[in-house]
Amino acid sequence: MRYLLSDIAQIVGGELRGEDLEVREVATDSRSVVASEGVVFAAIDGKNHDGHQFIDRMVQRGVEAFIVEREVELPTKRCGMVVVESTLVALQRLAAYHRQQFKGVVVAITGSNGKTIVKEWAARSMPDAVHSFASPKSYNSQLGVALSLLMLEGSERVAFIEAGISEPGEMERLEAMIHPEVVVVTSIGDAHSANFPSEEAKIDEKLRLAQRAKTIIYSSEYPALARRIKELYGDRELIDSSTESNDYALELSDALSVDALHVSALMRRLGYSVDGAIFSAKVSMRLELKEGIDNSMIIDDSYNSDINSVIVALDALHLQSMGRRRVAVISDIRQSGMDQEQLYGRIAEAVRRAGVDYLIGVGDAISSYQQLFPRGSAFYRTTDELIENFSKERWAHSVILLKGSRDSRFERLARLLERRTHTTTLEVDLAAMKKNLNYFRRHLPQHHPIVAMVKAGSYGTGDVDVARMLQHEGVHYLAVAFADEGITLRSKGITMPIVVLNADQDSFDVMIAHDLEPEIYSFHSLDAFRRAAHRAHREAYPIHIKLDTGMHRLGFVEDDVDLLGRAIHLDPTLRIASIFSHLATADMPEEDDFTRQQIERFDYMSEQLIEWLDYTPLRHLANSAAIVRFKEAHYDMCRLGLGLYGFGFEHNEELIPVATLSTRIVQIKQLAKGESVGYGRSARIESDTTIATIPVGYADGLDRHLGNGRWSVRVNGQSAPIIGRVCMDSAMVDISKIRGVEVGDKVTIFGPERGNTLEDMAKVLDTISYEIMTSISQRVKRIYTER
């Protein structure tokens, strides 16, 4: 895009103030902008953040152009502003105008599931010689679609735009921006069903995207969807992808097979073949964060490479660095439609803006333009040449971005850089975690403070990467169980307030040294922490007072409150940052009377304590369940625990489980009738059986009680029961009924698929999801993904 601010003002119905600057890029997240000529910062006053608070920070970073929702003083004479009623609406109008100028074909992809994978497979199916565009990651929201469309340069022949909705009224606004010629409706499922009165209402909302489209691609695998498309759009070109023939689809699970057929039908409609396509569930659709060697972190985004995805990936590098050295490894870009010098000039500028400390270029093209890049950059013609010159020292204490096209084969470099090489991995979907966070935020007042529970390694999902995301998302506090957990977060660059819930006096000195804030639950802990604060010569040190309102675990009881008030109100050493308690049964409707008693008791006790103070601490009582069920328990702040991770709310379709435990098959064997499997010969073969061995056992967190058919994993999307006993480091599964299984195929131990969820496993084990998640061994590699 390339517009003057005066053009934007005219397009969106705003008023220009100050200089009439030219802008080429829109930024809405202040944390992703280093310094940028040609960037316009759109200040959005949203539910959780007000972008207007960061205008001065943007000016300090070199940004001079702004779109704002209210009159603000121009920071400098060089600045220009467009004042609008709604920044989001203004961006949507600008995106719709920008789309109207686009001469290529726009394909919109929607559906309950499979949107991102269909978009990415379709983009990869395009010939290298054809310049195309795909919206980055899952930019499918009201804001994400607008930002995607504004990335169009105009020279692309095809644009693939993902469109997602969660409630009525949203698709009308998306369609006005996208105005697609071709619409692919991938599926209809349970996602967001709670927000619609019926399945037909949800189908009708999604199909609004096609009201001006010429072609609609769908699958009769979803009969209600197919029937409604024919009723509404019988006069359009309708393509049922289930009639397609695609050899690739035969090798995939049922859901992925439908996705592959959608892509096949779409490619034929666009006039291209699918011969060069990659239809594989093994290919990541998302940016992955992995723990690397020598205290490094890897951002693996090496499945495609175009100018816009490079810029998005560099933004991620900047956001994830947290003060650490930034290293970027970037391959040649195959599709751009731009002059090569112009292309790599833009990449070099993006590298500089992202504050990259060390760039490595891989490929003939990028090496040919190395003079455009910062001095000290390194260039290699191939990945093999880079690996031959591999030196561990250059990667230490860094955040490393791997950004390459699919033929760059950066996966070999990633394996060299990864600290853990265990085949078994716990994949943590940070994008799903953000959606869960926003689900709970929708139940709270605007900008309501939240304490996020990251104790026990964020319930087994990992510590620092989750904490970084929460810090980035504007969560107010983190809570850990023990001081060691907080110290680890501090050592990895987490600067936000951290509460230690199980603080003991032996750790008080080290807590103060790392600015960790204790939960104080007894007079003994109060006196001990006061002495520690005196030793450190600290004043008004923040503490968090725990009240016992009926859980009877930790906390001051009602008779303690007056004495507690006397002990604190004249003491300058300590300052109460918050007063809180813990609800015992907020998720149990049959115990709602008890929960309300706890709320009343907390209300009385906390007010009684505040009367002793000349300031008003924050009060918080609501946990995940109470955020949704007890509005009266919201107070000044809320605590978000297991709900953040998508667990503990089995029947809530809005929440997404964020963790998937998976491994790969290492051996396949044919067993004859009469043979046995595993320790104790506990499994006797009654007929010819094919078994697969997977490298995961009870030392990894796969409970021994799941053996002998009590739990089934998923192989190629189908159930494979565990046969015999679970061993320490491995288990065997029966794959006799699954076609085409090979060594190396992915095996899902638990994931989001119904019947294979963590909640399902907890029922089999007669336990809770907390216990399973926190039992997953640290030797299991954590991979963090961003859609």
PDB file of C-alpha atoms in Angstrom, residues 633-747:
ATOM      1  CA  ALA A 633     -16.830 -12.080  42.349  1.00  0.00           C
ATOM      2  CA  HIS A 634     -14.928 -10.031  39.733  1.00  0.00           C
ATOM      3  CA  TYR A 635     -13.903  -7.267  42.170  1.00  0.00           C
ATOM      4  CA  ASP A 636     -10.758  -5.378  41.004  1.00  0.00           C
ATOM      5  CA  MET A 637      -8.875  -8.286  39.436  1.00  0.00           C
ATOM      6  CA  CYS A 638      -9.403 -11.954  38.510  1.00  0.00           C
ATOM      7  CA  ARG A 639      -7.167 -15.028  38.469  1.00  0.00           C
ATOM      8  CA  LEU A 640      -7.043 -17.169  35.376  1.00  0.00           C
ATOM      9  CA  GLY A 641      -5.726 -20.704  35.824  1.00  0.00           C
ATOM     10  CA  LEU A 642      -6.495 -23.920  33.971  1.00  0.00           C
ATOM     11  CA  GLY A 643      -9.119 -22.217  31.806  1.00  0.00           C
ATOM     12  CA  LEU A 644      -6.300 -20.296  30.117  1.00  0.00           C
ATOM     13  CA  TYR A 645      -4.992 -23.605  28.847  1.00  0.00           C
ATOM     14  CA  GLY A 646      -8.401 -24.767  27.588  1.00  0.00           C
ATOM     15  CA  PHE A 647      -8.842 -27.498  30.186  1.00  0.00           C
ATOM     16  CA  GLY A 648     -11.343 -28.005  32.983  1.00  0.00           C
ATOM     17  CA  PHE A 649     -14.300 -26.747  30.895  1.00  0.00           C
ATOM     18  CA  GLU A 650     -15.246 -29.928  29.073  1.00  0.00           C
ATOM     19  CA  HIS A 651     -18.543 -28.736  27.610  1.00  0.00           C
ATOM     20  CA  ASN A 652     -17.427 -25.221  26.698  1.00  0.00           C
ATOM     21  CA  GLU A 653     -16.991 -25.116  22.921  1.00  0.00           C
ATOM     22  CA  GLU A 654     -15.408 -21.657  23.042  1.00  0.00           C
ATOM     23  CA  LEU A 655     -12.273 -22.823  24.845  1.00  0.00           C
ATOM     24  CA  ILE A 656      -9.500 -24.549  22.920  1.00  0.00           C
ATOM     25  CA  PRO A 657      -7.148 -27.113  24.516  1.00  0.00           C
ATOM     26  CA  VAL A 658      -3.703 -25.653  23.926  1.00  0.00           C
ATOM     27  CA  ALA A 659      -1.547 -28.776  24.354  1.00  0.00           C
ATOM     28  CA  THR A 660      -1.042 -31.777  22.088  1.00  0.00           C
ATOM     29  CA  LEU A 661       1.249 -34.619  23.166  1.00  0.00           C
ATOM     30  CA  SER A 662       2.605 -36.482  20.164  1.00  0.00           C
ATOM     31  CA  THR A 663       5.400 -38.751  19.027  1.00  0.00           C
ATOM     32  CA  ARG A 664       6.331 -40.798  15.931  1.00  0.00           C
ATOM     33  CA  ILE A 665       6.401 -44.490  15.102  1.00  0.00           C
ATOM     34  CA  VAL A 666       9.907 -45.947  15.337  1.00  0.00           C
ATOM     35  CA  GLN A 667       9.195 -49.577  14.359  1.00  0.00           C
ATOM     36  CA  ILE A 668       6.403 -51.715  12.893  1.00  0.00           C
ATOM     37  CA  LYS A 669       6.086 -55.479  13.411  1.00  0.00           C
ATOM     38  CA  GLN A 670       3.807 -58.255  12.226  1.00  0.00           C
ATOM     39  CA  LEU A 671       2.806 -60.668  15.007  1.00  0.00           C
ATOM     40  CA  ALA A 672       1.158 -64.040  14.567  1.00  0.00           C
ATOM     41  CA  LYS A 673      -1.566 -65.595  16.680  1.00  0.00           C
ATOM     42  CA  GLY A 674      -0.220 -66.904  19.973  1.00  0.00           C
ATOM     43  CA  GLU A 675       2.564 -64.365  20.382  1.00  0.00           C
ATOM     44  CA  SER A 676       2.608 -61.827  23.226  1.00  0.00           C
ATOM     45  CA  VAL A 677       3.538 -58.173  23.696  1.00  0.00           C
ATOM     46  CA  GLY A 678       5.425 -56.399  26.474  1.00  0.00           C
ATOM     47  CA  TYR A 679       6.377 -57.083  30.065  1.00  0.00           C
ATOM     48  CA  GLY A 680       4.617 -59.961  31.783  1.00  0.00           C
ATOM     49  CA  ARG A 681       3.185 -61.123  28.436  1.00  0.00           C
ATOM     50  CA  SER A 682       0.113 -59.181  29.483  1.00  0.00           C
ATOM     51  CA  ALA A 683      -1.178 -58.952  25.908  1.00  0.00           C
ATOM     52  CA  ARG A 684      -1.719 -62.255  24.081  1.00  0.00           C
ATOM     53  CA  ILE A 685      -2.263 -62.076  20.323  1.00  0.00           C
ATOM     54  CA  GLU A 686      -5.496 -63.798  19.286  1.00  0.00           C
ATOM     55  CA  SER A 687      -5.138 -63.168  15.546  1.00  0.00           C
ATOM     56  CA  ASP A 688      -2.516 -61.816  13.152  1.00  0.00           C
ATOM     57  CA  THR A 689      -1.735 -58.301  14.374  1.00  0.00           C
ATOM     58  CA  THR A 690       0.338 -55.351  13.248  1.00  0.00           C
ATOM     59  CA  ILE A 691       1.886 -53.361  16.086  1.00  0.00           C
ATOM     60  CA  ALA A 692       3.867 -50.126  16.129  1.00  0.00           C
ATOM     61  CA  THR A 693       6.338 -49.073  18.796  1.00  0.00           C
ATOM     62  CA  ILE A 694       6.303 -45.449  19.910  1.00  0.00           C
ATOM     63  CA  PRO A 695       9.081 -43.815  21.999  1.00  0.00           C
ATOM     64  CA  VAL A 696       6.966 -42.559  24.881  1.00  0.00           C
ATOM     65  CA  GLY A 697       6.492 -44.202  28.269  1.00  0.00           C
ATOM     66  CA  TYR A 698       5.700 -43.554  31.890  1.00  0.00           C
ATOM     67  CA  ALA A 699       8.967 -41.633  32.333  1.00  0.00           C
ATOM     68  CA  ASP A 700       7.518 -39.135  29.821  1.00  0.00           C
ATOM     69  CA  GLY A 701       4.149 -38.900  31.557  1.00  0.00           C
ATOM     70  CA  LEU A 702       2.222 -41.687  29.784  1.00  0.00           C
ATOM     71  CA  ASP A 703       0.624 -43.322  32.815  1.00  0.00           C
ATOM     72  CA  ARG A 704       1.101 -47.107  33.183  1.00  0.00           C
ATOM     73  CA  HIS A 705      -2.628 -47.497  33.840  1.00  0.00           C
ATOM     74  CA  LEU A 706      -3.320 -46.559  30.197  1.00  0.00           C
ATOM     75  CA  GLY A 707      -1.921 -49.871  28.919  1.00  0.00           C
ATOM     76  CA  ASN A 708      -3.731 -53.008  27.823  1.00  0.00           C
ATOM     77  CA  GLY A 709      -6.307 -51.189  25.709  1.00  0.00           C
ATOM     78  CA  ARG A 710      -7.455 -48.632  28.280  1.00  0.00           C
ATOM     79  CA  TRP A 711      -6.274 -45.772  26.050  1.00  0.00           C
ATOM     80  CA  SER A 712      -6.071 -45.362  22.295  1.00  0.00           C
ATOM     81  CA  VAL A 713      -3.708 -42.986  20.531  1.00  0.00           C
ATOM     82  CA  ARG A 714      -4.408 -41.523  17.085  1.00  0.00           C
ATOM     83  CA  VAL A 715      -2.474 -42.652  14.013  1.00  0.00           C
ATOM     84  CA  ASN A 716      -3.469 -41.034  10.714  1.00  0.00           C
ATOM     85  CA  GLY A 717      -6.551 -39.760  12.510  1.00  0.00           C
ATOM     86  CA  GLN A 718      -7.699 -43.238  13.587  1.00  0.00           C
ATOM     87  CA  SER A 719      -7.710 -44.986  16.956  1.00  0.00           C
ATOM     88  CA  ALA A 720      -4.863 -47.327  17.821  1.00  0.00           C
ATOM     89  CA  PRO A 721      -5.201 -48.946  21.279  1.00  0.00           C
ATOM     90  CA  ILE A 722      -2.127 -49.370  23.468  1.00  0.00           C
ATOM     91  CA  ILE A 723      -1.348 -53.082  23.557  1.00  0.00           C
ATOM     92  CA  GLY A 724       0.458 -54.579  26.538  1.00  0.00           C
ATOM     93  CA  ARG A 725       1.938 -52.615  29.398  1.00  0.00           C
ATOM     94  CA  VAL A 726       3.317 -49.106  29.063  1.00  0.00           C
ATOM     95  CA  CYS A 727       7.116 -49.289  29.475  1.00  0.00           C
ATOM     96  CA  MET A 728       9.366 -46.623  30.982  1.00  0.00           C
ATOM     97  CA  ASP A 729      10.455 -45.218  27.607  1.00  0.00           C
ATOM     98  CA  SER A 730       8.124 -46.785  25.052  1.00  0.00           C
ATOM     99  CA  ALA A 731       4.723 -48.291  24.345  1.00  0.00           C
ATOM    100  CA  MET A 732       3.228 -50.511  21.663  1.00  0.00           C
ATOM    101  CA  VAL A 733      -0.020 -49.803  19.788  1.00  0.00           C
ATOM    102  CA  ASP A 734      -2.227 -51.949  17.580  1.00  0.00           C
ATOM    103  CA  ILE A 735      -2.403 -50.526  14.047  1.00  0.00           C
ATOM    104  CA  SER A 736      -3.923 -53.590  12.352  1.00  0.00           C
ATOM    105  CA  LYS A 737      -7.023 -51.701  11.212  1.00  0.00           C
ATOM    106  CA  ILE A 738      -5.234 -48.589   9.943  1.00  0.00           C
ATOM    107  CA  ARG A 739      -4.169 -48.435   6.312  1.00  0.00           C
ATOM    108  CA  GLY A 740      -0.839 -47.155   5.017  1.00  0.00           C
ATOM    109  CA  VAL A 741       0.987 -46.630   8.302  1.00  0.00           C
ATOM    110  CA  GLU A 742       4.747 -46.128   7.993  1.00  0.00           C
ATOM    111  CA  VAL A 743       7.701 -45.649  10.306  1.00  0.00           C
ATOM    112  CA  GLY A 744       7.940 -41.933  11.064  1.00  0.00           C
ATOM    113  CA  ASP A 745       4.188 -41.298  11.012  1.00  0.00           C
ATOM    114  CA  LYS A 746       2.892 -38.954  13.685  1.00  0.00           C
ATOM    115  CA  VAL A 747       1.082 -40.418  16.689  1.00  0.00           C
TER     116      VAL A 747
END
